[in-house]
Tab-separated table of N, CA and C in Angstrom:
chain	number	residue	atom	x	y	z
A	788	UNK	N	116.316	144.216	98.231
A	788	UNK	CA	116.028	142.785	98.321
A	788	UNK	C	117.338	142.051	98.201
A	789	UNK	N	117.517	141.213	99.083
A	789	UNK	CA	118.949	140.410	98.998
A	789	UNK	C	118.895	139.419	98.031
A	790	UNK	N	120.221	139.132	97.808
A	790	UNK	CA	120.392	137.849	96.708
A	790	UNK	C	119.737	136.716	97.036
A	791	UNK	N	119.893	136.405	98.580
A	791	UNK	CA	119.246	135.153	99.115
A	791	UNK	C	117.557	135.015	98.736
A	792	UNK	N	117.016	136.008	98.887
A	792	UNK	CA	115.566	136.502	98.731
A	792	UNK	C	115.144	136.413	97.349
A	793	UNK	N	115.999	136.939	96.530
A	793	UNK	CA	115.881	136.813	94.923
A	793	UNK	C	115.826	135.332	94.538
A	794	UNK	N	116.856	134.459	95.071
A	794	UNK	CA	116.963	133.070	94.726
A	794	UNK	C	115.812	132.264	95.189
A	795	UNK	N	115.492	132.648	96.383
A	795	UNK	CA	114.218	131.937	97.005
A	795	UNK	C	112.903	132.066	96.322
A	796	UNK	N	112.769	133.619	95.843
A	796	UNK	CA	111.588	133.763	94.926
A	796	UNK	C	111.635	132.959	93.646
A	797	UNK	N	112.913	132.919	92.919
A	797	UNK	CA	112.970	132.136	91.776
A	797	UNK	C	112.638	130.919	91.910
A	798	UNK	N	113.158	130.260	92.879
A	798	UNK	CA	113.029	128.790	93.053
A	798	UNK	C	111.760	128.432	93.454
A	799	UNK	N	110.856	129.301	94.083
A	799	UNK	CA	109.504	129.084	94.310
A	799	UNK	C	108.636	129.122	93.033
A	800	UNK	N	109.132	130.201	92.099
A	800	UNK	CA	108.326	130.380	90.915
A	800	UNK	C	108.539	129.125	89.983
A	801	UNK	N	109.764	128.600	90.054
A	801	UNK	CA	109.984	127.254	89.380
A	801	UNK	C	109.382	126.057	89.843
A	802	UNK	N	109.074	126.153	91.201
A	802	UNK	CA	108.263	125.032	91.834
A	802	UNK	C	106.750	125.271	91.362
A	803	UNK	N	106.192	126.488	91.252
A	803	UNK	CA	104.866	126.634	90.751
A	803	UNK	C	104.621	126.397	89.323
A	804	UNK	N	105.605	126.565	88.663
A	804	UNK	CA	105.659	126.106	87.121
A	804	UNK	C	105.538	124.449	87.091
A	805	UNK	N	106.405	123.850	87.907
A	805	UNK	CA	106.292	122.469	87.974
A	805	UNK	C	104.952	121.977	88.357
A	806	UNK	N	104.257	122.719	89.415
A	806	UNK	CA	102.787	122.288	89.716
A	806	UNK	C	102.019	122.464	88.540
A	807	UNK	N	102.192	123.540	87.914
A	807	UNK	CA	101.182	123.554	86.725
A	807	UNK	C	101.490	122.394	85.614
A	808	UNK	N	102.726	121.920	85.779
A	808	UNK	CA	102.937	120.922	84.736
A	808	UNK	C	102.348	119.511	85.303
A	809	UNK	N	102.393	119.457	86.525
A	809	UNK	CA	101.499	118.321	87.181
A	809	UNK	C	100.249	118.103	86.608
A	810	UNK	N	99.565	119.141	86.181
A	810	UNK	CA	98.104	119.047	85.781
A	810	UNK	C	98.124	118.421	84.456
A	811	UNK	N	99.198	118.235	83.810
A	811	UNK	CA	99.325	117.570	82.613
A	811	UNK	C	99.827	116.174	82.808
A	812	UNK	N	100.946	115.877	83.589
A	812	UNK	CA	101.504	114.647	83.855
A	812	UNK	C	100.888	113.838	84.591
A	813	UNK	N	100.089	114.123	85.642
A	813	UNK	CA	99.356	113.163	86.351
A	813	UNK	C	98.140	112.684	85.668
A	814	UNK	N	97.269	113.352	85.053
A	814	UNK	CA	95.967	112.860	84.335
A	814	UNK	C	96.639	111.826	83.059
A	815	UNK	N	97.779	112.278	82.368
A	815	UNK	CA	98.080	111.218	81.505
A	815	UNK	C	98.655	110.043	81.771
A	816	UNK	N	99.382	109.863	82.938
A	816	UNK	CA	99.738	108.799	83.452
A	816	UNK	C	98.682	107.942	83.925
A	817	UNK	N	97.634	108.506	84.629
A	817	UNK	CA	96.685	107.690	85.028
A	817	UNK	C	95.811	107.187	83.758
A	818	UNK	N	95.512	108.032	82.822
A	818	UNK	CA	95.008	107.558	81.470
A	818	UNK	C	95.913	106.357	81.002
A	819	UNK	N	97.023	106.501	80.954
A	819	UNK	CA	98.110	105.344	80.338
A	819	UNK	C	97.841	104.136	81.245
A	820	UNK	N	97.676	104.155	82.627
A	820	UNK	CA	97.441	103.004	83.454
A	820	UNK	C	95.986	102.595	83.260
A	821	UNK	N	95.172	103.261	82.880
A	821	UNK	CA	93.915	102.742	82.585
A	821	UNK	C	93.791	102.077	81.443
A	822	UNK	N	94.536	102.530	80.427
A	822	UNK	CA	94.516	101.979	79.056
A	822	UNK	C	95.266	100.454	79.109
A	823	UNK	N	96.346	100.470	79.878
A	823	UNK	CA	96.898	99.194	80.065
A	823	UNK	C	96.403	98.224	80.759
A	824	UNK	N	95.571	98.793	81.849
A	824	UNK	CA	94.584	97.721	82.546
A	824	UNK	C	93.591	97.223	81.680
A	825	UNK	N	93.037	98.112	80.824
A	825	UNK	CA	91.828	97.776	79.902
A	825	UNK	C	92.173	96.890	78.795
A	826	UNK	N	93.360	96.959	78.417
A	826	UNK	CA	93.972	96.131	77.216
A	826	UNK	C	94.208	94.656	77.777
A	827	UNK	N	94.363	94.497	79.092
A	827	UNK	CA	94.396	93.133	79.616
A	827	UNK	C	96.063	92.624	79.674
A	828	UNK	N	96.731	93.259	79.476
A	828	UNK	CA	98.255	92.915	79.316
A	828	UNK	C	98.876	93.244	80.527
A	829	UNK	N	98.641	92.183	81.646
A	829	UNK	CA	99.069	92.344	82.951
A	829	UNK	C	100.641	92.301	83.062
A	830	UNK	N	101.154	91.726	82.267
A	830	UNK	CA	102.741	91.445	82.185
A	830	UNK	C	103.455	92.914	82.200
A	831	UNK	N	102.848	93.662	81.501
A	831	UNK	CA	103.412	94.986	81.156
A	831	UNK	C	102.970	96.027	82.235
A	832	UNK	N	101.972	95.554	82.998
A	832	UNK	CA	101.506	96.655	83.926
A	832	UNK	C	102.345	96.846	85.018
A	833	UNK	N	103.074	95.859	85.665
A	833	UNK	CA	103.845	96.017	86.746
A	833	UNK	C	104.909	97.109	86.411
A	834	UNK	N	105.779	97.028	85.331
A	834	UNK	CA	106.817	97.961	85.066
A	834	UNK	C	106.167	99.299	84.798
A	835	UNK	N	105.000	99.463	84.263
A	835	UNK	CA	104.323	100.780	83.957
A	835	UNK	C	103.943	101.332	85.330
A	836	UNK	N	103.386	100.490	86.362
A	836	UNK	CA	102.981	101.155	87.472
A	836	UNK	C	104.219	101.662	88.267
A	837	UNK	N	105.335	100.775	88.378
A	837	UNK	CA	106.516	101.048	89.195
A	837	UNK	C	107.248	102.319	88.436
A	838	UNK	N	107.218	102.581	87.224
A	838	UNK	CA	107.714	103.680	86.628
A	838	UNK	C	106.850	105.016	86.728
A	839	UNK	N	105.496	104.699	86.728
A	839	UNK	CA	104.699	105.894	87.072
A	839	UNK	C	104.745	106.366	88.662
A	840	UNK	N	104.994	105.290	89.399
A	840	UNK	CA	105.120	105.635	91.013
A	840	UNK	C	106.362	106.406	91.117
A	841	UNK	N	107.368	105.982	90.659
A	841	UNK	CA	108.751	106.575	90.790
A	841	UNK	C	108.841	108.005	90.281
A	842	UNK	N	108.263	108.131	88.896
A	842	UNK	CA	108.162	109.406	88.440
A	842	UNK	C	107.307	110.507	89.367
A	843	UNK	N	106.152	109.862	89.818
A	843	UNK	CA	105.204	110.642	90.579
A	843	UNK	C	105.992	111.067	91.911
A	844	UNK	N	106.592	110.076	92.550
A	844	UNK	CA	107.085	110.513	93.770
A	844	UNK	C	108.322	111.422	93.774
A	845	UNK	N	109.165	111.263	92.555
A	845	UNK	CA	110.234	112.173	92.383
A	845	UNK	C	109.665	113.656	91.939
A	846	UNK	N	108.618	113.627	91.288
A	846	UNK	CA	107.939	114.887	90.905
A	846	UNK	C	107.569	115.737	92.203
A	847	UNK	N	106.754	114.831	92.986
A	847	UNK	CA	106.339	115.435	94.221
A	847	UNK	C	107.486	115.761	95.199
A	848	UNK	N	108.546	115.283	95.150
A	848	UNK	CA	109.684	115.565	95.916
A	848	UNK	C	110.442	116.924	95.458
A	849	UNK	N	110.472	117.046	94.208
A	849	UNK	CA	111.036	118.096	93.667
A	849	UNK	C	110.139	119.325	93.901
A	850	UNK	N	108.949	119.208	93.597
A	850	UNK	CA	107.926	120.336	93.951
A	850	UNK	C	108.057	120.784	95.533
A	851	UNK	N	107.964	119.893	96.185
A	851	UNK	CA	107.936	120.054	97.767
A	851	UNK	C	109.220	120.818	98.107
A	852	UNK	N	110.391	120.300	97.457
A	852	UNK	CA	111.742	120.968	97.795
A	852	UNK	C	111.539	122.552	97.410
A	853	UNK	N	111.138	122.505	96.002
A	853	UNK	CA	111.233	123.859	95.397
A	853	UNK	C	110.284	125.033	96.047
A	854	UNK	N	109.100	124.539	96.857
A	854	UNK	CA	108.123	125.444	97.274
A	854	UNK	C	108.307	125.693	98.817
A	855	UNK	N	108.623	124.566	99.368
A	855	UNK	CA	108.654	124.588	100.901
A	855	UNK	C	110.065	124.608	101.466
A	856	UNK	N	111.169	124.007	100.739
A	856	UNK	CA	112.400	123.859	101.258
A	856	UNK	C	113.456	124.677	100.543
A	857	UNK	N	112.979	125.859	100.223
A	857	UNK	CA	113.935	126.770	99.191
A	857	UNK	C	115.179	127.182	100.164
A	858	UNK	N	115.046	127.466	101.301
A	858	UNK	CA	116.152	127.826	101.919
A	858	UNK	C	117.275	126.780	101.994
A	859	UNK	N	116.751	125.498	102.192
A	859	UNK	CA	117.780	124.304	102.023
A	859	UNK	C	118.244	124.150	100.629
A	860	UNK	N	117.694	124.424	99.585
A	860	UNK	CA	118.115	124.478	98.380
A	860	UNK	C	119.328	125.602	98.274
A	861	UNK	N	119.038	126.611	98.495
A	861	UNK	CA	120.119	127.826	98.424
A	861	UNK	C	121.198	127.555	99.159
A	862	UNK	N	120.993	126.943	100.522
A	862	UNK	CA	122.326	126.765	101.242
A	862	UNK	C	123.081	125.537	100.677
A	863	UNK	N	122.535	124.591	100.183
A	863	UNK	CA	123.214	123.416	99.592
A	863	UNK	C	123.961	123.757	98.196
A	864	UNK	N	123.249	124.603	97.476
A	864	UNK	CA	123.723	124.896	96.231
A	864	UNK	C	124.741	126.071	96.221
A	865	UNK	N	124.627	126.734	97.488
A	865	UNK	CA	125.457	128.080	97.683
A	865	UNK	C	125.248	129.170	96.629
A	866	UNK	N	123.873	129.148	96.460
A	866	UNK	CA	123.381	130.180	95.266
A	866	UNK	C	123.784	131.602	95.639
A	867	UNK	N	123.720	132.060	96.922
A	867	UNK	CA	123.840	133.362	97.523
A	867	UNK	C	125.323	133.752	97.716
A	868	UNK	N	126.259	132.909	97.462
A	868	UNK	CA	127.721	133.255	97.634
A	868	UNK	C	128.259	133.678	96.325
A	869	UNK	N	129.306	134.425	96.414
A	869	UNK	CA	130.219	134.785	95.280
A	869	UNK	C	129.777	136.180	94.530
A	870	UNK	N	128.890	136.946	95.238
A	870	UNK	CA	128.440	138.105	94.511
A	870	UNK	C	129.105	139.401	95.221
A	871	UNK	N	129.358	140.236	94.445
A	871	UNK	CA	130.013	141.416	94.994
A	871	UNK	C	129.270	142.259	95.958
A	872	UNK	N	127.903	142.364	95.634
A	872	UNK	CA	127.102	143.124	96.528
A	872	UNK	C	126.104	142.204	97.227
A	873	UNK	N	125.452	142.547	98.276
A	873	UNK	CA	124.580	141.860	98.976
A	873	UNK	C	123.240	141.932	98.616
A	874	UNK	N	122.914	143.108	97.997
A	874	UNK	CA	121.548	143.473	97.784
A	874	UNK	C	121.251	143.610	96.296
A	875	UNK	N	119.963	143.389	95.748
A	875	UNK	CA	119.584	143.643	94.432
A	875	UNK	C	118.552	144.808	94.597
A	876	UNK	N	118.618	145.773	93.656
A	876	UNK	CA	117.871	146.946	93.694
A	876	UNK	C	116.290	146.629	92.978
A	877	UNK	N	115.520	145.817	93.863
A	877	UNK	CA	114.234	145.606	93.548
A	877	UNK	C	113.339	146.052	94.699
A	878	UNK	N	112.262	146.904	94.425
A	878	UNK	CA	111.457	147.409	95.355
A	878	UNK	C	110.212	146.665	95.627
A	879	UNK	N	110.153	145.344	95.423
A	879	UNK	CA	108.929	144.608	95.386
A	879	UNK	C	108.988	143.677	96.532
A	880	UNK	N	107.789	143.388	97.302
A	880	UNK	CA	107.835	142.358	98.252
A	880	UNK	C	107.853	140.957	97.502
A	881	UNK	N	108.491	139.960	98.249
A	881	UNK	CA	108.440	138.578	97.565
A	881	UNK	C	107.091	138.163	97.391
A	882	UNK	N	106.031	138.435	98.266
A	882	UNK	CA	104.658	137.803	97.914
A	882	UNK	C	104.093	138.570	96.641
A	883	UNK	N	104.394	139.684	96.417
A	883	UNK	CA	103.932	140.242	95.259
A	883	UNK	C	104.570	139.648	94.058
A	884	UNK	N	105.735	139.262	94.063
A	884	UNK	CA	106.452	138.809	92.794
A	884	UNK	C	105.915	137.154	92.731
A	885	UNK	N	105.568	136.603	93.838
A	885	UNK	CA	105.120	135.202	93.583
A	885	UNK	C	103.666	135.303	93.288
A	886	UNK	N	102.899	136.274	93.665
A	886	UNK	CA	101.561	136.452	93.100
A	886	UNK	C	101.323	136.740	91.740
A	887	UNK	N	102.389	137.543	91.230
A	887	UNK	CA	102.422	137.924	89.766
A	887	UNK	C	102.810	136.579	88.949
A	888	UNK	N	103.727	135.783	89.479
A	888	UNK	CA	103.953	134.636	88.862
A	888	UNK	C	102.701	133.687	88.866
A	889	UNK	N	101.982	133.500	89.845
A	889	UNK	CA	100.890	132.793	90.028
A	889	UNK	C	99.707	133.259	88.980
A	890	UNK	N	99.674	134.516	88.809
A	890	UNK	CA	98.638	135.152	87.855
A	890	UNK	C	98.983	134.696	86.453
A	891	UNK	N	100.497	134.754	85.997
A	891	UNK	CA	100.991	134.352	84.744
A	891	UNK	C	100.752	133.050	84.502
A	892	UNK	N	101.019	132.096	85.594
A	892	UNK	CA	100.740	130.483	85.377
A	892	UNK	C	99.290	130.460	85.320
A	893	UNK	N	98.339	130.936	86.034
A	893	UNK	CA	96.936	130.777	85.884
A	893	UNK	C	96.449	131.266	84.649
A	894	UNK	N	96.963	132.424	84.194
A	894	UNK	CA	96.737	132.932	82.614
A	894	UNK	C	97.020	131.905	81.610
A	895	UNK	N	98.146	131.323	81.849
A	895	UNK	CA	98.564	130.556	80.664
A	895	UNK	C	97.668	129.060	80.850
A	896	UNK	N	97.302	128.674	81.801
A	896	UNK	CA	96.314	127.517	81.981
A	896	UNK	C	95.069	127.832	81.346
A	897	UNK	N	94.569	129.078	81.656
A	897	UNK	CA	93.242	129.420	81.272
A	897	UNK	C	93.327	129.710	79.866
A	898	UNK	N	94.265	130.321	79.295
A	898	UNK	CA	94.175	130.721	77.937
A	898	UNK	C	94.674	129.355	77.033
A	899	UNK	N	95.425	128.560	77.434
A	899	UNK	CA	95.744	127.420	76.729
A	899	UNK	C	94.718	126.458	76.578
A	900	UNK	N	93.814	126.310	77.512
A	900	UNK	CA	92.811	125.406	77.635
A	900	UNK	C	91.460	125.736	77.143
A	901	UNK	N	91.187	126.988	76.957
A	901	UNK	CA	89.838	127.448	76.484
A	901	UNK	C	89.547	126.964	74.960
A	902	UNK	N	90.583	127.042	74.162
A	902	UNK	CA	90.284	126.527	72.724
A	902	UNK	C	89.937	124.987	72.744
A	903	UNK	N	90.689	124.375	73.550
A	903	UNK	CA	90.606	122.758	73.522
A	903	UNK	C	89.354	122.514	74.287
A	904	UNK	N	88.774	123.073	75.337
A	904	UNK	CA	87.516	122.963	75.869
A	904	UNK	C	86.472	123.454	74.853
A	905	UNK	N	86.491	124.403	74.163
A	905	UNK	CA	85.395	124.888	73.067
A	905	UNK	C	85.480	123.781	71.870
A	906	UNK	N	86.740	123.523	71.584
A	906	UNK	CA	86.536	122.491	70.350
A	906	UNK	C	85.777	121.210	70.630
A	907	UNK	N	86.252	120.691	72.145
A	907	UNK	CA	85.593	119.358	72.588
A	907	UNK	C	84.155	119.555	72.678
A	908	UNK	N	83.723	120.631	73.125
A	908	UNK	CA	82.206	120.888	73.356
A	908	UNK	C	81.550	121.065	72.031
A	909	UNK	N	82.219	121.597	71.126
A	909	UNK	CA	81.538	121.690	69.801
A	909	UNK	C	81.339	120.405	69.061
A	910	UNK	N	82.451	119.702	69.088
A	910	UNK	CA	82.466	118.357	68.588
A	910	UNK	C	81.348	117.365	69.240
A	911	UNK	N	81.300	117.525	70.614
A	911	UNK	CA	80.331	116.915	71.345
A	911	UNK	C	78.873	117.306	71.000
A	912	UNK	N	78.584	118.592	70.699
A	912	UNK	CA	77.306	119.038	70.313
A	912	UNK	C	76.811	118.604	69.001
A	913	UNK	N	77.998	118.308	68.217
A	913	UNK	CA	77.595	117.715	66.811
A	913	UNK	C	77.439	116.260	66.755
A	914	UNK	N	77.927	115.406	67.783
A	914	UNK	CA	77.938	114.141	67.788
A	914	UNK	C	76.522	113.369	68.168
A	915	UNK	N	75.664	114.311	68.962
A	915	UNK	CA	74.449	113.833	69.116
A	915	UNK	C	74.413	112.629	70.234
A	916	UNK	N	75.386	112.433	71.084
A	916	UNK	CA	75.377	111.403	71.964
A	916	UNK	C	75.040	111.864	73.311
A	917	UNK	N	74.771	111.016	74.229
A	917	UNK	CA	74.651	111.426	75.624
A	917	UNK	C	76.125	111.588	76.236
A	918	UNK	N	76.200	112.484	77.289
A	918	UNK	CA	77.609	112.807	77.806
A	918	UNK	C	78.351	111.512	78.199
A	919	UNK	N	77.487	110.661	78.924
A	919	UNK	CA	78.015	109.427	79.509
A	919	UNK	C	78.358	108.276	78.264
A	920	UNK	N	77.778	108.597	77.149
A	920	UNK	CA	78.205	107.699	75.894
A	920	UNK	C	79.340	108.177	75.083
A	921	UNK	N	79.595	109.525	75.398
A	921	UNK	CA	80.547	110.330	74.538
A	921	UNK	C	82.016	109.758	74.871
A	922	UNK	N	82.806	109.305	73.875
A	922	UNK	CA	84.080	108.773	74.220
A	922	UNK	C	85.239	109.725	74.904
A	923	UNK	N	85.097	110.929	74.474
A	923	UNK	CA	85.824	112.036	74.926
A	923	UNK	C	85.340	112.893	76.114
A	924	UNK	N	84.384	112.287	76.799
A	924	UNK	CA	83.843	112.917	77.965
A	924	UNK	C	84.689	113.374	79.039
A	925	UNK	N	85.830	112.525	79.146
A	925	UNK	CA	86.747	112.678	80.309
A	925	UNK	C	87.839	113.782	79.904
A	926	UNK	N	87.934	114.123	78.712
A	926	UNK	CA	88.807	115.042	78.298
A	926	UNK	C	87.936	116.378	78.395
A	927	UNK	N	86.708	116.479	78.224
A	927	UNK	CA	85.863	117.606	78.393
A	927	UNK	C	85.955	118.166	79.929
A	928	UNK	N	85.775	117.170	80.642
A	928	UNK	CA	85.920	117.320	82.144
A	928	UNK	C	87.194	117.866	82.375
A	929	UNK	N	88.262	117.317	81.960
A	929	UNK	CA	89.706	117.546	82.214
A	929	UNK	C	89.963	119.040	81.709
A	930	UNK	N	89.587	119.322	80.510
A	930	UNK	CA	89.860	120.700	80.066
A	930	UNK	C	89.132	121.761	80.885
A	931	UNK	N	87.852	121.370	81.226
A	931	UNK	CA	86.970	122.322	81.896
A	931	UNK	C	87.777	122.498	83.353
A	932	UNK	N	88.261	121.421	83.970
A	932	UNK	CA	88.893	121.765	85.223
A	932	UNK	C	90.167	122.377	85.199
A	933	UNK	N	91.016	122.367	84.059
A	933	UNK	CA	92.064	123.064	84.000
A	933	UNK	C	91.652	124.538	83.601
A	934	UNK	N	90.738	124.864	83.005
A	934	UNK	CA	90.140	126.186	82.859
A	934	UNK	C	89.790	126.927	84.164
A	935	UNK	N	88.913	126.212	85.015
A	935	UNK	CA	88.630	126.524	86.269
A	935	UNK	C	89.906	126.861	87.113
A	936	UNK	N	90.808	125.916	87.330
A	936	UNK	CA	91.938	125.987	88.123
A	936	UNK	C	92.834	127.174	87.671
A	937	UNK	N	92.897	127.587	86.187
A	937	UNK	CA	93.603	128.631	85.727
A	937	UNK	C	92.783	129.999	86.282
A	938	UNK	N	91.466	129.876	86.219
A	938	UNK	CA	90.675	131.060	86.618
A	938	UNK	C	91.050	131.472	88.205
A	939	UNK	N	90.836	130.228	88.832
A	939	UNK	CA	90.993	130.428	90.357
A	939	UNK	C	92.370	130.934	90.633
A	940	UNK	N	93.375	130.352	90.124
A	940	UNK	CA	94.804	130.809	90.381
A	940	UNK	C	95.015	132.378	90.072
A	941	UNK	N	94.280	132.814	88.913
A	941	UNK	CA	94.388	134.114	88.689
A	941	UNK	C	93.588	135.140	89.579
A	942	UNK	N	92.429	134.606	90.059
A	942	UNK	CA	91.739	135.542	91.144
A	942	UNK	C	92.057	135.385	92.493
A	943	UNK	N	92.880	134.288	92.885
A	943	UNK	CA	93.098	134.117	94.200
A	943	UNK	C	94.803	134.004	94.366
A	944	UNK	N	95.358	134.809	93.519
A	944	UNK	CA	96.973	134.559	93.347
A	944	UNK	C	97.459	135.280	94.803
A	945	UNK	N	96.883	136.347	95.447
A	945	UNK	CA	97.488	136.857	96.611
A	945	UNK	C	97.232	135.907	97.771
A	946	UNK	N	96.111	135.254	97.725
A	946	UNK	CA	96.001	134.278	98.843
A	946	UNK	C	96.927	132.935	98.810
A	947	UNK	N	97.031	132.650	97.556
A	947	UNK	CA	98.086	131.462	97.299
A	947	UNK	C	99.552	131.932	97.846
A	948	UNK	N	99.934	133.193	97.239
A	948	UNK	CA	101.187	133.545	97.560
A	948	UNK	C	101.424	133.704	99.178
A	949	UNK	N	100.402	134.349	99.860
A	949	UNK	CA	100.715	134.379	101.200
A	949	UNK	C	100.662	132.987	101.970
A	950	UNK	N	99.931	132.014	101.367
A	950	UNK	CA	100.124	130.565	101.865
A	950	UNK	C	101.671	130.134	101.562
A	951	UNK	N	102.088	130.316	100.385
A	951	UNK	CA	103.424	129.838	100.200
A	951	UNK	C	104.445	130.595	101.209
A	952	UNK	N	104.169	132.055	101.203
A	952	UNK	CA	105.253	132.748	102.075
A	952	UNK	C	105.156	132.300	103.603
A	953	UNK	N	104.037	131.858	103.839
A	953	UNK	CA	103.639	131.688	105.445
A	953	UNK	C	104.562	130.242	105.618
A	954	UNK	N	104.780	129.372	104.769
A	954	UNK	CA	105.512	128.147	104.949
A	954	UNK	C	106.832	128.178	105.126
A	955	UNK	N	107.602	129.496	105.219
A	955	UNK	CA	108.993	129.655	105.454
A	955	UNK	C	109.244	129.007	106.717
């Protein structure tokens, strides 16, 4: 494996970690906007919307660069220059390394959100409210979605890795 390929794989893995972080960032910012609108304080709403928009766009740009424009990053930062050897002795294909990273990220999502989901379901079952009247029903759906996404990442890691590798 060449040093350039190693850096490309590493940057794509960092991009995938950022995508998993988006599963936390985006819903929290939407909830914060909802709370600001619900409170009725419209003077503070414009800076909050502007800040969230700037953060979301910069996050999207960084993720897009890390996953789809890795060659550009390696060229601009000159990450493959200055090494004594051109190759690193790794006998793995880049798609296999990326799929292993996707499995790890999916496993972390799955394992991290199972306790939260079970806790919220247990509290809901003890509360004896309807699901639509339960104040934390959105968090149950959110935790359930993250568990499902983690499971799907683990089971479809090779397909996702091929999709990412195809974008070269």
